[in-house]
Amino acid sequence: MAPALRYLGGACARARGGFSGALAWGWGPAPGAPWPLGRGGRRASTSSFDVVIVGGGIVGLASARALILRHPALSIGVLEKEKDLAVHQTGHNSGVIHSGIYYKPESLKARLCVQGAALIYEYCNQKGISYKQCGKLIVAVEQEEIPRLQALYERGLQNGVQGLRLIQPEDIKKKEPYCRGLMAIDCPYTGIVDYRQVALSFAQDFQEAGGSVLTNFEVKEIEKAKESPSRSKDGVTYPIVIRNTKGEEVRCQYVVTCAGLYSDRISELSGCNPDPRIVPFRGDYLVLKPEKRYLVKGNIYPVPDSRFPFLGVHFTPRMDGSIWLGPNAVLALKREGYRPFDFSARDVMDVIIKSGLIKLVFQNFSYGVNEMYKALFLSATVKHLQKFIPEITVSDIHSSLRRLFRPVDFTQ
């Protein structure tokens, strides 16, 4: 099996001069013409790249863009199984630009979140991508939550989050007139954006720099080539062979896997360790009726409880003006099952046999039952929302309209 690229600097060290960004053996449009995104995949028998990135979501496209801008001599291809880019996790998330308050100080997550927020704002400004820096309140509604809120505030300061302040009930009302709370953290640097729009902009940057995007290419095999291609003059120049479900293949020197909900399976295909295993959780959001949107101005979040693996219901404004309420967290029966009754026998068996789900269930049994209850009964979710905005009623809510996937590592 072919080893996946663990360190991108290795690919750079082996880059050869003279590679064009166009597909080497005839896939795609004329030289210099970018592939039209979202119009189906290219077909051919073989093509060769220095680096292939598996996954056309925001992580894969950001990786491809960064690599080609830093090392333009590399020929780089992105493989995406769908006919369009960024249609799964990238297109099914809450759209929040988080400020970095939650993570352990000096951890990689904390650094990446704080730096990433600054970079996403900078990138959106450069590209003219719409966003709203609408801020966030993390609100304590019970006295017992205040020590956790204060500890979270100190953590945010240590992480270097901009503009944080602890505010009292009167200032909560100034920020969110219909929100009740005993104390809150005001996070003015939090924003919202359409991440699929950002991802497609990354793809455009990548293609304009000479990169190639191959859609409708679902990876089935990754292996080492036994012999060099017939056109190669210097041994096995492209030792990794990637085949799709249609029998088409791509050859490369290095492969980077950014496969989202299938990252463990693609990692295993490449010869790497599949752990941690992906366990898909579906989050059901409710949507506030348009005539009630005045009740929420920015993001309103609960104080997180470290005993539980999920954050809890919150209020999330969207770029289209809608207000999402939720989510709950319910085990999905299919990795890309956006409807409650979507089912995949393989995905279910993987969760039962290969993941740490049983351990999670025993550790959080009561919490899990409560999440299932909220998924079944609208009034139960509304009751949680009323802790923050008492004016919200069941009649103010649309039925569940949105789905968000959370790949969760339960191996720890």
Short mmCIF file of N, CA, C and O in Angstrom, two decimals, residues 134-215:
data_model
loop_
_atom_site.label_atom_id
_atom_site.label_comp_id
_atom_site.label_asym_id
_atom_site.label_seq_id
_atom_site.Cartn_x
_atom_site.Cartn_y
_atom_site.Cartn_z
N CYS A 134 -20.99 39.40 13.62
CA CYS A 134 -22.15 39.72 14.44
C CYS A 134 -21.93 39.45 15.92
O CYS A 134 -22.77 39.79 16.75
N GLY A 135 -20.79 38.83 16.26
CA GLY A 135 -20.48 38.59 17.66
C GLY A 135 -21.22 37.40 18.25
O GLY A 135 -22.09 36.78 17.62
N LYS A 136 -20.86 37.09 19.49
CA LYS A 136 -21.47 35.97 20.20
C LYS A 136 -21.51 36.28 21.69
O LYS A 136 -20.57 36.86 22.25
N LEU A 137 -22.62 35.88 22.32
CA LEU A 137 -22.72 35.91 23.77
C LEU A 137 -22.75 34.47 24.27
O LEU A 137 -23.54 33.65 23.79
N ILE A 138 -21.89 34.15 25.23
CA ILE A 138 -21.95 32.88 25.95
C ILE A 138 -22.59 33.18 27.29
O ILE A 138 -22.00 33.89 28.12
N VAL A 139 -23.79 32.69 27.50
CA VAL A 139 -24.66 33.20 28.57
C VAL A 139 -24.86 32.17 29.68
O VAL A 139 -25.22 31.02 29.42
N ALA A 140 -24.61 32.60 30.90
CA ALA A 140 -24.93 31.79 32.08
C ALA A 140 -26.34 32.13 32.54
O ALA A 140 -26.64 33.30 32.83
N VAL A 141 -27.21 31.12 32.59
CA VAL A 141 -28.60 31.35 33.03
C VAL A 141 -28.87 30.77 34.41
O VAL A 141 -29.93 31.00 34.98
N GLU A 142 -27.89 30.03 34.94
CA GLU A 142 -27.99 29.48 36.29
C GLU A 142 -26.77 29.90 37.10
O GLU A 142 -25.67 30.06 36.55
N GLN A 143 -26.95 30.05 38.40
CA GLN A 143 -25.85 30.49 39.25
C GLN A 143 -24.67 29.54 39.21
O GLN A 143 -23.50 29.97 39.23
N GLU A 144 -24.94 28.25 39.10
CA GLU A 144 -23.87 27.25 39.09
C GLU A 144 -23.01 27.32 37.83
O GLU A 144 -21.91 26.77 37.79
N GLU A 145 -23.49 28.00 36.80
CA GLU A 145 -22.72 28.11 35.55
C GLU A 145 -21.69 29.24 35.60
O GLU A 145 -20.77 29.27 34.77
N ILE A 146 -21.82 30.15 36.54
CA ILE A 146 -20.96 31.33 36.54
C ILE A 146 -19.48 30.99 36.74
O ILE A 146 -18.62 31.53 36.03
N PRO A 147 -19.10 30.08 37.66
CA PRO A 147 -17.67 29.74 37.76
C PRO A 147 -17.11 29.17 36.45
O PRO A 147 -15.97 29.48 36.08
N ARG A 148 -17.90 28.34 35.75
CA ARG A 148 -17.43 27.79 34.47
C ARG A 148 -17.30 28.89 33.43
O ARG A 148 -16.38 28.88 32.61
N LEU A 149 -18.21 29.84 33.48
CA LEU A 149 -18.15 30.97 32.54
C LEU A 149 -16.90 31.81 32.79
O LEU A 149 -16.20 32.20 31.84
N GLN A 150 -16.61 32.07 34.04
CA GLN A 150 -15.42 32.87 34.37
C GLN A 150 -14.14 32.14 33.97
O GLN A 150 -13.18 32.76 33.47
N ALA A 151 -14.11 30.81 34.18
CA ALA A 151 -12.94 30.02 33.76
C ALA A 151 -12.79 30.05 32.24
O ALA A 151 -11.66 30.12 31.72
N LEU A 152 -13.90 30.01 31.53
CA LEU A 152 -13.85 30.07 30.06
C LEU A 152 -13.34 31.43 29.59
O LEU A 152 -12.56 31.52 28.63
N TYR A 153 -13.73 32.47 30.29
CA TYR A 153 -13.25 33.82 29.97
C TYR A 153 -11.73 33.90 30.13
O TYR A 153 -11.03 34.44 29.26
N GLU A 154 -11.21 33.36 31.22
CA GLU A 154 -9.77 33.36 31.44
C GLU A 154 -9.05 32.56 30.36
O GLU A 154 -7.97 32.94 29.89
N ARG A 155 -9.66 31.46 29.95
CA ARG A 155 -9.07 30.64 28.88
C ARG A 155 -9.01 31.44 27.57
O ARG A 155 -8.01 31.40 26.85
N GLY A 156 -10.08 32.16 27.28
CA GLY A 156 -10.10 32.97 26.06
C GLY A 156 -9.02 34.04 26.07
O GLY A 156 -8.38 34.31 25.05
N LEU A 157 -8.80 34.66 27.24
CA LEU A 157 -7.74 35.67 27.34
C LEU A 157 -6.38 35.04 27.10
O LEU A 157 -5.53 35.62 26.40
N GLN A 158 -6.16 33.85 27.66
CA GLN A 158 -4.89 33.16 27.45
C GLN A 158 -4.68 32.79 25.98
O GLN A 158 -3.55 32.78 25.50
N ASN A 159 -5.77 32.51 25.28
CA ASN A 159 -5.67 32.15 23.87
C ASN A 159 -5.51 33.37 22.96
O ASN A 159 -5.29 33.20 21.75
N GLY A 160 -5.63 34.56 23.51
CA GLY A 160 -5.45 35.77 22.71
C GLY A 160 -6.66 36.15 21.88
O GLY A 160 -6.53 36.83 20.85
N VAL A 161 -7.85 35.74 22.32
CA VAL A 161 -9.07 36.08 21.59
C VAL A 161 -9.34 37.58 21.74
O VAL A 161 -9.30 38.12 22.84
N GLN A 162 -9.62 38.24 20.64
CA GLN A 162 -9.77 39.69 20.65
C GLN A 162 -11.10 40.14 21.27
O GLN A 162 -12.14 39.53 21.05
N GLY A 163 -11.04 41.21 22.06
CA GLY A 163 -12.22 41.93 22.47
C GLY A 163 -13.09 41.29 23.53
O GLY A 163 -14.21 41.76 23.77
N LEU A 164 -12.62 40.23 24.19
CA LEU A 164 -13.45 39.55 25.17
C LEU A 164 -13.74 40.44 26.38
O LEU A 164 -12.87 41.19 26.84
N ARG A 165 -14.97 40.32 26.90
CA ARG A 165 -15.29 40.99 28.16
C ARG A 165 -16.43 40.25 28.84
O ARG A 165 -17.31 39.68 28.18
N LEU A 166 -16.40 40.24 30.16
CA LEU A 166 -17.50 39.71 30.96
C LEU A 166 -18.53 40.81 31.14
O LEU A 166 -18.19 41.95 31.50
N ILE A 167 -19.81 40.49 30.90
CA ILE A 167 -20.84 41.51 31.01
C ILE A 167 -21.96 41.04 31.93
O ILE A 167 -22.18 39.85 32.12
N GLN A 168 -22.65 41.99 32.51
CA GLN A 168 -23.73 41.74 33.46
C GLN A 168 -25.08 41.82 32.74
O GLN A 168 -25.15 42.16 31.56
N PRO A 169 -26.19 41.50 33.46
CA PRO A 169 -27.50 41.44 32.81
C PRO A 169 -27.88 42.69 32.01
O PRO A 169 -28.47 42.57 30.92
N GLU A 170 -27.54 43.87 32.52
CA GLU A 170 -27.93 45.08 31.80
C GLU A 170 -27.23 45.20 30.45
O GLU A 170 -27.82 45.68 29.45
N ASP A 171 -25.97 44.75 30.39
CA ASP A 171 -25.24 44.79 29.12
C ASP A 171 -25.66 43.65 28.19
O ASP A 171 -25.58 43.79 26.96
N ILE A 172 -26.10 42.54 28.78
CA ILE A 172 -26.67 41.48 27.95
C ILE A 172 -27.87 42.02 27.19
O ILE A 172 -28.03 41.78 25.98
N LYS A 173 -28.70 42.77 27.88
CA LYS A 173 -29.90 43.33 27.27
C LYS A 173 -29.56 44.32 26.15
O LYS A 173 -30.28 44.44 25.16
N LYS A 174 -28.46 45.03 26.31
CA LYS A 174 -28.05 45.97 25.27
C LYS A 174 -27.62 45.23 24.00
O LYS A 174 -27.88 45.71 22.89
N LYS A 175 -26.97 44.09 24.18
CA LYS A 175 -26.52 43.31 23.03
C LYS A 175 -27.65 42.48 22.44
O LYS A 175 -27.80 42.40 21.22
N GLU A 176 -28.42 41.85 23.32
CA GLU A 176 -29.52 40.96 22.91
C GLU A 176 -30.74 41.31 23.76
O GLU A 176 -30.93 40.78 24.85
N PRO A 177 -31.60 42.20 23.27
CA PRO A 177 -32.71 42.72 24.09
C PRO A 177 -33.66 41.65 24.64
O PRO A 177 -34.28 41.87 25.68
N TYR A 178 -33.78 40.52 23.97
CA TYR A 178 -34.74 39.50 24.40
C TYR A 178 -34.08 38.34 25.14
O TYR A 178 -34.75 37.37 25.51
N CYS A 179 -32.78 38.44 25.39
CA CYS A 179 -32.05 37.36 26.05
C CYS A 179 -31.95 37.63 27.55
O CYS A 179 -31.64 38.74 27.97
N ARG A 180 -32.20 36.62 28.35
CA ARG A 180 -32.02 36.72 29.79
C ARG A 180 -30.77 35.97 30.20
O ARG A 180 -30.37 35.00 29.56
N GLY A 181 -30.10 36.43 31.26
CA GLY A 181 -28.91 35.76 31.75
C GLY A 181 -28.35 36.48 32.96
O GLY A 181 -28.60 37.67 33.17
N LEU A 182 -27.59 35.75 33.76
CA LEU A 182 -26.99 36.31 34.96
C LEU A 182 -25.65 36.97 34.66
O LEU A 182 -25.25 37.94 35.32
N MET A 183 -24.94 36.41 33.68
CA MET A 183 -23.64 36.92 33.27
C MET A 183 -23.34 36.33 31.90
O MET A 183 -23.86 35.27 31.54
N ALA A 184 -22.49 37.00 31.13
CA ALA A 184 -22.17 36.48 29.80
C ALA A 184 -20.77 36.91 29.40
O ALA A 184 -20.22 37.89 29.91
N ILE A 185 -20.18 36.14 28.50
CA ILE A 185 -18.95 36.56 27.82
C ILE A 185 -19.35 37.15 26.49
O ILE A 185 -20.03 36.51 25.68
N ASP A 186 -18.93 38.36 26.24
CA ASP A 186 -19.16 39.02 24.96
C ASP A 186 -17.96 38.73 24.06
O ASP A 186 -16.83 39.09 24.39
N CYS A 187 -18.19 38.05 22.93
CA CYS A 187 -17.14 37.71 21.97
C CYS A 187 -17.42 38.45 20.67
O CYS A 187 -18.03 37.88 19.74
N PRO A 188 -17.03 39.70 20.55
CA PRO A 188 -17.38 40.48 19.36
C PRO A 188 -16.69 40.02 18.09
O PRO A 188 -17.11 40.38 16.99
N TYR A 189 -15.62 39.21 18.21
CA TYR A 189 -14.84 38.79 17.04
C TYR A 189 -15.48 37.61 16.32
O TYR A 189 -15.07 37.27 15.22
N THR A 190 -16.47 36.97 16.91
CA THR A 190 -17.15 35.84 16.27
C THR A 190 -17.99 36.36 15.10
O THR A 190 -18.59 37.42 15.17
N GLY A 191 -18.02 35.58 14.02
CA GLY A 191 -18.78 35.98 12.85
C GLY A 191 -19.47 34.81 12.18
O GLY A 191 -19.46 33.68 12.69
N ILE A 192 -20.07 35.07 11.05
CA ILE A 192 -20.71 34.03 10.24
C ILE A 192 -20.33 34.23 8.78
O ILE A 192 -20.08 35.36 8.33
N VAL A 193 -20.31 33.12 8.03
CA VAL A 193 -19.95 33.16 6.62
C VAL A 193 -20.53 31.92 5.96
O VAL A 193 -20.87 30.94 6.64
N ASP A 194 -20.64 31.94 4.65
CA ASP A 194 -21.03 30.75 3.89
C ASP A 194 -19.73 30.02 3.52
O ASP A 194 -19.02 30.44 2.61
N TYR A 195 -19.43 28.93 4.23
CA TYR A 195 -18.15 28.27 4.02
C TYR A 195 -18.05 27.59 2.66
O TYR A 195 -16.95 27.39 2.14
N ARG A 196 -19.18 27.23 2.06
CA ARG A 196 -19.09 26.66 0.72
C ARG A 196 -18.63 27.72 -0.28
O ARG A 196 -17.84 27.43 -1.19
N GLN A 197 -19.07 28.95 -0.10
CA GLN A 197 -18.60 30.03 -0.96
C GLN A 197 -17.10 30.24 -0.80
O GLN A 197 -16.37 30.46 -1.77
N VAL A 198 -16.62 30.15 0.44
CA VAL A 198 -15.18 30.26 0.68
C VAL A 198 -14.43 29.12 0.00
O VAL A 198 -13.40 29.33 -0.65
N ALA A 199 -14.96 27.89 0.13
CA ALA A 199 -14.30 26.73 -0.46
C ALA A 199 -14.22 26.85 -1.99
O ALA A 199 -13.20 26.52 -2.60
N LEU A 200 -15.29 27.30 -2.62
CA LEU A 200 -15.28 27.45 -4.08
C LEU A 200 -14.30 28.54 -4.51
O LEU A 200 -13.69 28.46 -5.59
N SER A 201 -14.13 29.55 -3.67
CA SER A 201 -13.11 30.57 -3.96
C SER A 201 -11.72 29.97 -3.87
O SER A 201 -10.84 30.28 -4.68
N PHE A 202 -11.49 29.10 -2.87
CA PHE A 202 -10.22 28.39 -2.79
C PHE A 202 -9.97 27.59 -4.07
O PHE A 202 -8.85 27.55 -4.59
N ALA A 203 -11.01 26.91 -4.54
CA ALA A 203 -10.88 26.11 -5.76
C ALA A 203 -10.52 26.98 -6.96
O ALA A 203 -9.68 26.58 -7.80
N GLN A 204 -11.12 28.14 -7.05
CA GLN A 204 -10.80 29.04 -8.15
C GLN A 204 -9.34 29.50 -8.07
O GLN A 204 -8.64 29.53 -9.09
N ASP A 205 -8.89 29.86 -6.88
CA ASP A 205 -7.49 30.25 -6.70
C ASP A 205 -6.57 29.12 -7.14
O ASP A 205 -5.55 29.34 -7.82
N PHE A 206 -6.91 27.90 -6.72
CA PHE A 206 -6.09 26.72 -7.04
C PHE A 206 -6.01 26.51 -8.53
O PHE A 206 -4.93 26.28 -9.09
N GLN A 207 -7.13 26.60 -9.23
CA GLN A 207 -7.13 26.37 -10.67
C GLN A 207 -6.42 27.49 -11.42
O GLN A 207 -5.70 27.22 -12.38
N GLU A 208 -6.61 28.72 -10.97
CA GLU A 208 -5.94 29.83 -11.63
C GLU A 208 -4.42 29.75 -11.48
O GLU A 208 -3.67 30.26 -12.32
N ALA A 209 -3.97 29.06 -10.41
CA ALA A 209 -2.53 28.86 -10.20
C ALA A 209 -2.00 27.64 -10.96
O ALA A 209 -0.81 27.35 -10.88
N GLY A 210 -2.88 26.94 -11.68
CA GLY A 210 -2.45 25.80 -12.48
C GLY A 210 -2.88 24.45 -11.97
O GLY A 210 -2.51 23.42 -12.56
N GLY A 211 -3.62 24.41 -10.89
CA GLY A 211 -4.07 23.13 -10.34
C GLY A 211 -5.24 22.55 -11.13
O GLY A 211 -5.91 23.24 -11.89
N SER A 212 -5.49 21.26 -10.94
CA SER A 212 -6.53 20.55 -11.67
C SER A 212 -7.52 19.93 -10.68
O SER A 212 -7.13 19.35 -9.68
N VAL A 213 -8.81 20.05 -11.00
CA VAL A 213 -9.87 19.47 -10.18
C VAL A 213 -10.58 18.40 -11.00
O VAL A 213 -11.03 18.64 -12.11
N LEU A 214 -10.65 17.20 -10.45
CA LEU A 214 -11.33 16.08 -11.09
C LEU A 214 -12.53 15.69 -10.24
O LEU A 214 -12.36 15.15 -9.14
N THR A 215 -13.73 15.99 -10.72
CA THR A 215 -14.93 15.60 -10.01
C THR A 215 -15.43 14.26 -10.54
O THR A 215 -14.92 13.72 -11.51
#
